[in-house]
Short mmCIF file of C-alpha atoms and ligand atoms in Angstrom, two decimals:
data_model
loop_
_atom_site.label_atom_id
_atom_site.label_comp_id
_atom_site.label_asym_id
_atom_site.label_seq_id
_atom_site.Cartn_x
_atom_site.Cartn_y
_atom_site.Cartn_z
CA MET G 1 49.83 117.36 101.62
CA ILE G 2 52.84 119.86 101.80
CA VAL G 3 55.96 118.04 103.69
CA ASP G 4 59.01 119.41 104.16
CA ARG G 5 62.74 117.49 104.26
CA GLN G 6 62.52 116.99 107.98
CA GLY G 7 58.63 115.29 107.70
CA ARG G 8 57.10 118.62 109.18
CA ARG G 9 54.02 119.60 108.01
CA PHE G 10 51.07 121.84 109.48
CA ARG G 11 48.40 120.34 111.81
CA ASN G 12 47.94 122.96 114.30
CA LEU G 13 46.43 126.19 113.13
CA ARG G 14 46.54 129.23 115.60
CA ILE G 15 44.41 131.85 114.62
CA SER G 16 45.09 135.34 116.33
CA LEU G 17 41.10 136.69 116.40
CA THR G 18 42.28 140.15 116.92
CA SER G 19 45.11 142.02 118.18
CA ALA G 20 43.27 144.08 121.07
CA CYS G 21 44.06 143.52 124.16
CA ASN G 22 42.63 144.30 127.85
CA TYR G 23 46.51 143.58 129.09
CA ALA G 24 49.70 145.05 128.55
CA CYS G 25 51.98 142.38 129.67
CA THR G 26 55.65 143.88 130.21
CA TYR G 27 57.02 141.12 128.11
CA CYS G 28 54.83 141.53 125.19
CA VAL G 29 54.15 145.18 125.30
CA PRO G 30 57.19 147.25 126.43
CA ASN G 31 55.44 150.60 125.95
CA GLY G 32 52.72 149.58 128.36
CA LYS G 33 49.82 150.84 125.79
CA ARG G 34 46.72 148.73 125.81
CA LEU G 35 46.34 147.25 122.01
CA VAL G 36 43.45 148.05 119.81
CA ALA G 37 42.45 146.01 116.84
CA ALA G 38 44.18 146.85 113.93
CA GLN G 39 42.18 148.71 111.32
CA ASP G 40 42.41 146.16 108.51
CA GLU G 41 41.32 143.05 110.59
CA LEU G 42 39.70 140.44 108.50
CA SER G 43 35.91 139.66 109.35
CA ALA G 44 34.68 136.59 111.01
CA GLU G 45 33.43 135.15 107.68
CA ALA G 46 36.78 135.73 105.91
CA MET G 47 38.73 134.20 108.94
CA ALA G 48 36.39 131.09 109.24
CA ARG G 49 36.92 130.84 105.27
CA GLY G 50 40.66 130.89 105.94
CA VAL G 51 40.23 127.93 108.45
CA ALA G 52 38.30 125.85 105.91
CA TYR G 53 40.70 126.60 103.06
CA LEU G 54 43.75 125.79 105.35
CA ILE G 55 41.99 122.33 106.42
CA GLU G 56 41.93 121.59 102.70
CA ALA G 57 45.43 122.84 101.32
CA ALA G 58 47.54 122.13 104.55
CA GLY G 59 45.69 119.45 106.43
CA ILE G 60 45.05 121.33 109.49
CA GLU G 61 43.43 118.93 112.26
CA ARG G 62 43.37 121.38 115.31
CA LEU G 63 42.76 124.74 115.83
CA ARG G 64 43.76 127.33 118.80
CA ILE G 65 42.16 130.55 118.94
CA THR G 66 44.07 133.17 120.27
CA GLY G 67 45.27 137.07 120.00
CA GLY G 68 45.72 139.74 121.26
CA GLU G 69 42.68 138.60 123.65
CA PRO G 70 40.13 136.48 121.58
CA LEU G 71 37.44 137.06 124.35
CA VAL G 72 37.29 140.98 123.41
CA SER G 73 36.52 140.59 120.12
CA PRO G 74 33.15 140.75 118.63
CA LYS G 75 33.85 138.45 115.95
CA LEU G 76 33.98 135.63 118.60
CA GLU G 77 30.66 134.23 118.23
CA ALA G 78 30.36 134.13 114.77
CA PHE G 79 33.79 132.90 114.30
CA MET G 80 33.14 130.04 116.91
CA SER G 81 30.25 128.99 115.22
CA ALA G 82 31.56 128.69 111.83
CA VAL G 83 34.50 126.42 112.73
CA GLY G 84 32.72 124.25 114.92
CA LYS G 85 30.99 122.63 111.85
CA MET G 86 34.31 122.25 110.33
CA GLY G 87 35.03 118.72 111.74
CA LEU G 88 38.11 119.53 113.55
CA GLU G 89 39.52 117.28 115.99
CA ASP G 90 40.03 119.80 118.53
CA ILE G 91 39.02 123.53 118.96
CA SER G 92 40.78 125.12 121.91
CA LEU G 93 41.22 128.88 123.24
CA THR G 94 43.92 131.01 124.89
CA THR G 95 42.84 133.85 127.00
CA ASN G 96 44.07 135.96 129.78
CA GLY G 97 40.83 135.06 131.65
CA GLN G 98 39.53 138.55 132.37
CA LEU G 99 36.46 138.12 130.38
CA LEU G 100 35.97 134.26 131.19
CA ALA G 101 32.96 133.90 133.40
CA LYS G 102 31.30 136.52 131.22
CA LYS G 103 31.92 134.44 128.17
CA LEU G 104 31.92 131.13 129.56
CA PRO G 105 28.14 130.07 128.11
CA LEU G 106 29.33 131.07 124.66
CA LEU G 107 32.18 128.83 125.04
CA VAL G 108 30.55 125.90 126.39
CA ASP G 109 27.73 126.30 123.68
CA ALA G 110 30.28 126.42 121.27
CA GLY G 111 31.56 123.15 122.13
CA ILE G 112 35.25 124.61 123.81
CA ARG G 113 36.10 121.98 126.19
CA ARG G 114 39.66 123.15 126.59
CA ILE G 115 41.23 126.28 127.52
CA ASN G 116 44.55 128.11 128.31
CA VAL G 117 44.60 130.59 131.04
CA SER G 118 47.67 132.79 131.03
CA LEU G 119 48.36 134.04 134.79
CA ASP G 120 51.91 134.82 136.02
CA THR G 121 51.41 135.13 139.51
CA LEU G 122 49.04 134.85 142.40
CA ASP G 123 50.11 137.98 143.90
CA ALA G 124 47.52 140.87 143.13
CA GLY G 125 50.40 143.47 143.19
CA ALA G 126 52.69 141.61 140.92
CA PHE G 127 49.95 140.90 138.95
CA ARG G 128 49.20 144.59 138.33
CA GLY G 129 52.79 145.34 137.68
CA ILE G 130 53.33 142.51 135.03
CA ALA G 131 49.52 142.27 133.42
CA ARG G 132 48.98 146.33 133.61
CA GLY G 133 45.51 145.61 132.99
CA GLY G 134 42.66 143.43 134.70
CA ASP G 135 42.31 142.12 137.72
CA LEU G 136 43.62 138.89 139.72
CA ALA G 137 40.16 137.97 141.49
CA THR G 138 38.41 138.01 138.21
CA VAL G 139 40.86 135.82 136.35
CA LEU G 140 40.41 133.25 139.19
CA ASP G 141 36.67 133.51 139.30
CA GLY G 142 36.81 132.74 135.65
CA MET G 143 39.08 129.90 136.12
CA ASN G 144 36.57 128.46 138.90
CA ALA G 145 33.86 128.97 136.65
CA ALA G 146 35.14 127.29 133.89
CA ASN G 147 36.40 124.20 135.89
CA ALA G 148 32.76 124.01 137.30
CA ALA G 149 31.29 123.77 133.71
CA GLY G 150 33.65 120.91 133.07
CA MET G 151 36.42 122.66 131.15
CA LYS G 152 40.00 121.23 130.96
CA ILE G 153 42.23 124.02 132.16
CA LYS G 154 45.75 124.25 131.70
CA VAL G 155 47.46 127.48 133.19
CA ASN G 156 50.07 129.39 131.12
CA MET G 157 52.59 131.39 133.31
CA VAL G 158 55.97 132.94 132.16
CA PRO G 159 58.63 132.83 134.80
CA LEU G 160 60.60 136.00 134.91
CA ARG G 161 63.52 136.63 137.22
CA GLY G 162 63.12 139.59 139.38
CA GLN G 163 59.43 139.38 138.92
CA ASN G 164 57.57 136.34 139.56
CA LEU G 165 60.09 133.80 140.61
CA ASP G 166 58.60 133.13 143.75
CA GLN G 167 55.36 132.53 142.44
CA VAL G 168 56.30 129.29 140.90
CA MET G 169 55.69 127.27 144.14
CA PRO G 170 52.20 128.96 145.00
CA LEU G 171 50.92 128.59 141.27
CA LEU G 172 52.04 124.94 140.97
CA ASP G 173 50.39 124.26 144.05
CA TYR G 174 47.18 126.15 143.29
CA CYS G 175 46.94 124.25 139.97
CA LEU G 176 48.14 121.00 141.56
CA GLU G 177 44.93 121.38 144.06
CA ARG G 178 42.79 122.18 141.25
CA GLY G 179 43.38 119.93 138.54
CA TYR G 180 44.88 122.29 136.23
CA GLU G 181 47.89 121.66 134.45
CA LEU G 182 50.67 124.47 134.90
CA ARG G 183 52.65 125.47 131.68
CA PHE G 184 55.80 127.15 132.44
CA ILE G 185 56.79 129.13 128.98
CA GLU G 186 60.45 129.84 128.98
CA LEU G 187 60.54 133.62 128.17
CA MET G 188 60.92 134.12 124.40
CA ARG G 189 63.08 136.47 122.52
CA MET G 190 60.30 138.16 120.68
CA GLY G 191 59.71 141.29 119.81
CA HIS G 192 61.76 143.69 121.88
CA LEU G 193 63.39 141.01 123.43
CA ALA G 194 64.74 139.83 120.11
CA ASN G 195 67.15 142.61 119.86
CA ASP G 196 67.74 143.19 123.79
CA SER G 197 69.74 140.41 124.83
CA ASN G 198 70.40 142.07 128.38
CA ALA G 199 66.75 142.54 129.16
CA PHE G 200 65.99 139.21 127.91
CA LEU G 201 68.80 137.40 130.06
CA GLN G 202 68.08 139.46 133.30
CA GLN G 203 64.50 137.91 133.24
CA PHE G 204 64.87 134.53 131.86
CA VAL G 205 64.30 131.42 133.68
CA SER G 206 65.58 128.20 132.51
CA LEU G 207 63.89 124.50 132.53
CA GLN G 208 66.93 123.43 134.62
CA GLN G 209 66.24 126.38 137.16
CA LEU G 210 62.45 125.56 137.22
CA LEU G 211 63.06 121.88 137.99
CA SER G 212 65.68 122.65 140.71
CA LEU G 213 62.97 124.73 142.37
CA ILE G 214 60.26 122.23 141.95
CA GLY G 215 62.46 119.39 142.91
CA GLU G 216 63.23 121.02 146.35
CA ARG G 217 59.55 119.83 147.27
CA TYR G 218 58.08 117.47 145.14
CA GLU G 219 59.22 114.23 143.39
CA TYR G 220 58.76 114.46 139.42
CA LEU G 221 58.78 112.00 137.02
CA GLN G 222 59.15 112.88 132.53
CA ALA G 223 55.69 112.03 131.44
CA ASP G 224 54.67 111.03 128.18
CA ALA G 225 53.73 113.78 125.13
CA PRO G 226 52.70 113.88 121.80
CA VAL G 227 55.69 113.46 119.06
CA ASP G 228 54.85 117.26 118.42
CA ALA G 229 54.23 118.67 121.62
CA THR G 230 55.93 121.80 122.51
CA ALA G 231 55.90 121.11 126.37
CA VAL G 232 58.39 118.62 128.07
CA ARG G 233 55.79 117.29 130.57
CA TYR G 234 56.13 115.77 134.23
CA GLU G 235 54.20 113.89 136.45
CA ILE G 236 54.12 114.57 140.56
CA PRO G 237 52.90 111.05 141.52
CA GLY G 238 49.55 111.04 143.35
CA GLN G 239 49.17 114.90 142.64
CA GLY G 240 49.13 115.81 139.12
CA PHE G 241 51.17 116.91 136.07
CA PHE G 242 52.96 120.26 134.92
CA GLY G 243 54.80 121.04 131.70
CA VAL G 244 57.41 123.42 130.71
CA ILE G 245 57.67 124.64 126.83
CA ALA G 246 61.45 125.09 126.97
CA ASN G 247 61.90 126.95 123.45
CA GLU G 248 65.53 127.98 124.42
CA SER G 249 66.63 124.55 126.85
CA VAL G 250 64.67 122.06 124.54
CA PRO G 251 63.89 123.50 121.41
CA PHE G 252 61.22 121.77 119.63
CA CYS G 253 61.41 123.02 115.98
CA ARG G 254 62.56 119.79 114.45
CA THR G 255 58.92 118.23 115.14
CA CYS G 256 56.80 121.60 114.89
CA SER G 257 53.66 121.37 113.12
CA ARG G 258 52.35 125.04 113.95
CA LEU G 259 51.06 127.60 111.55
CA ARG G 260 49.33 130.80 112.44
CA LEU G 261 47.10 133.18 111.20
CA SER G 262 47.10 136.67 112.06
CA SER G 263 44.19 139.09 112.39
CA THR G 264 44.99 140.76 109.38
CA GLY G 265 45.51 138.00 106.95
CA TRP G 266 49.06 136.91 107.26
CA LEU G 267 50.29 133.61 107.54
CA HIS G 268 53.19 132.87 109.64
CA GLY G 269 55.21 129.27 109.47
CA CYS G 270 57.25 130.06 112.03
CA LEU G 271 57.60 132.44 115.29
CA SER G 272 61.23 132.69 114.71
CA SER G 273 61.27 133.91 110.82
CA SER G 274 60.15 137.56 110.32
CA ASN G 275 58.56 136.09 106.81
CA ARG G 276 55.13 136.10 106.38
CA HIS G 277 52.79 135.56 103.63
CA TYR G 278 49.16 137.26 103.11
CA ILE G 279 46.55 135.63 102.11
CA GLY G 280 43.61 138.15 102.77
CA ASP G 281 43.07 138.56 99.40
CA LEU G 282 42.35 134.72 98.66
CA LEU G 283 39.77 134.64 101.18
CA ASP G 284 37.06 136.27 98.72
CA LYS G 285 38.00 134.06 96.07
CA PRO G 286 36.19 130.73 95.14
CA ARG G 287 37.83 127.66 96.26
CA HIS G 288 39.42 126.40 92.93
CA GLN G 289 41.31 129.70 92.49
CA ALA G 290 42.17 130.17 96.19
CA LEU G 291 43.62 126.50 96.93
CA PRO G 292 46.65 126.56 94.38
CA ALA G 293 47.73 130.04 95.44
CA LEU G 294 47.41 129.09 99.18
CA GLN G 295 49.39 125.94 98.41
CA ARG G 296 52.21 128.26 97.03
CA LEU G 297 52.51 130.12 100.06
CA LEU G 298 52.20 127.41 102.14
CA VAL G 299 55.33 125.88 100.74
CA LYS G 300 56.92 129.07 101.60
CA ALA G 301 55.66 129.22 105.23
CA LEU G 302 56.88 125.53 105.79
CA GLY G 303 60.38 126.63 104.51
CA ASP G 304 60.56 129.49 107.28
CA LYS G 305 60.62 126.98 109.70
CA GLN G 306 64.03 126.69 111.66
CA GLU G 307 65.90 123.43 111.32
CA VAL G 308 66.65 123.01 115.13
CA ALA G 309 66.13 125.62 117.42
CA PHE G 310 64.21 129.31 117.85
CA SER G 311 66.76 131.99 117.38
CA GLY G 312 64.48 134.82 118.19
CA GLY G 313 61.91 137.04 116.16
CA ALA G 314 60.98 140.67 115.81
CA THR G 315 57.22 139.55 115.15
CA VAL G 316 55.54 140.23 118.65
CA MET G 317 53.32 137.86 120.58
CA LYS G 318 50.66 140.47 120.51
CA ILE G 319 50.37 140.15 116.90
CA ILE G 320 50.22 136.46 116.49
CA GLY G 321 49.23 135.03 119.96
CA GLY G 322 52.15 132.69 120.91
N1 LIG S 401 45.78 137.39 125.45
C1 LIG S 401 45.61 135.80 125.51
C2 LIG S 401 46.55 135.44 126.58
O1 LIG S 401 47.18 136.29 127.60
O2 LIG S 401 46.68 133.97 126.90
C3 LIG S 401 46.38 135.34 124.20
C4 LIG S 401 48.04 135.98 123.48
S1 LIG S 401 49.17 135.64 124.58
C5 LIG S 401 50.21 136.82 123.58
C6 LIG S 401 49.45 134.18 124.53
C7 LIG S 401 50.72 133.68 125.52
O3 LIG S 401 51.87 134.32 125.17
C8 LIG S 401 50.40 134.08 126.82
O4 LIG S 401 50.57 132.88 127.59
C9 LIG S 401 51.60 135.12 127.17
O5 LIG S 401 52.03 134.95 128.32
C10 LIG S 401 52.68 134.48 126.03
N2 LIG S 401 54.02 135.27 125.89
C11 LIG S 401 53.77 136.73 125.35
N3 LIG S 401 55.04 137.07 124.74
C12 LIG S 401 55.93 136.37 125.66
C13 LIG S 401 57.09 135.88 125.42
N4 LIG S 401 57.92 136.97 124.97
N5 LIG S 401 57.77 134.94 126.14
C14 LIG S 401 57.11 133.91 126.42
N6 LIG S 401 55.67 133.67 126.16
C15 LIG S 401 55.03 135.19 125.76
#
């Protein structure tokens, strides 16, 4: 097992199945152009082999499938079917929910029981302004269907000053009423926001600001969370839970156990580092050749992690999926 001086190791793998996306969210894709799949994306089989090798070489226990938008990828079914047989503790998926109702039978058959749905507002006009793709009612229908199918749902919201701050309470109420756990994600200095402090600071909403807003209506208590959790979790007694991924306010680098693999075969050990390590060429090699080379790259990837706090990264979320 590869462990660093701070005792960190990779346990959680996030795979960006494709960089294609049917949205062009303002904070992720500043030019508003829909993303297409990269030409050199790995096949479903190569990606699944990557997961198998990473389970062995890094000790990966949990997998999250993300993107781009994973549900637009034609590789989804073959990939899920392959990784479903690898004995992972948990396989989950992050989606914008636009194709959720349509793909639900596939996800249920593949054994997916937990999904995160990204939803920044319940206002249809604001939705169009932020997501610049898709349609709000379709996402809500998708979540209803997933909920009825017994899936555990977390909703990811990025609060943005001037765009959706008025939606914090409506979204919280919506989630509490349905038993979904709302996760606020503090805006991250990624991609264009890493170089544009003004744009970042104008939109950024902190954990403290969120808690003050929520505290006007609800009493809440801090709740338990796993030691390597990214979110600070809160309970509103008798109503439910919410969380805040407060990468700026409560940095979690010291306990980070995440490893990311892009759709084109690059390993990223840290969102805040522009270093990446190519493993696409190893995935055609037999295990005995691939694993030692992979281990050398994993040592480098682990060394890319920040000691204390995320400081920003030129990498764009659409490439590595958050
Ligand atoms: N398409 C899928 C979705 O919408 O959930 C998966 C990919 S998306 C990049 C994953 C998550 O990253 C979304 O919840 C999105 O809101 C979040 N995200 C993207 N850019 C971000 C940023 N700069 N700061 C915080 N969260 C961001």
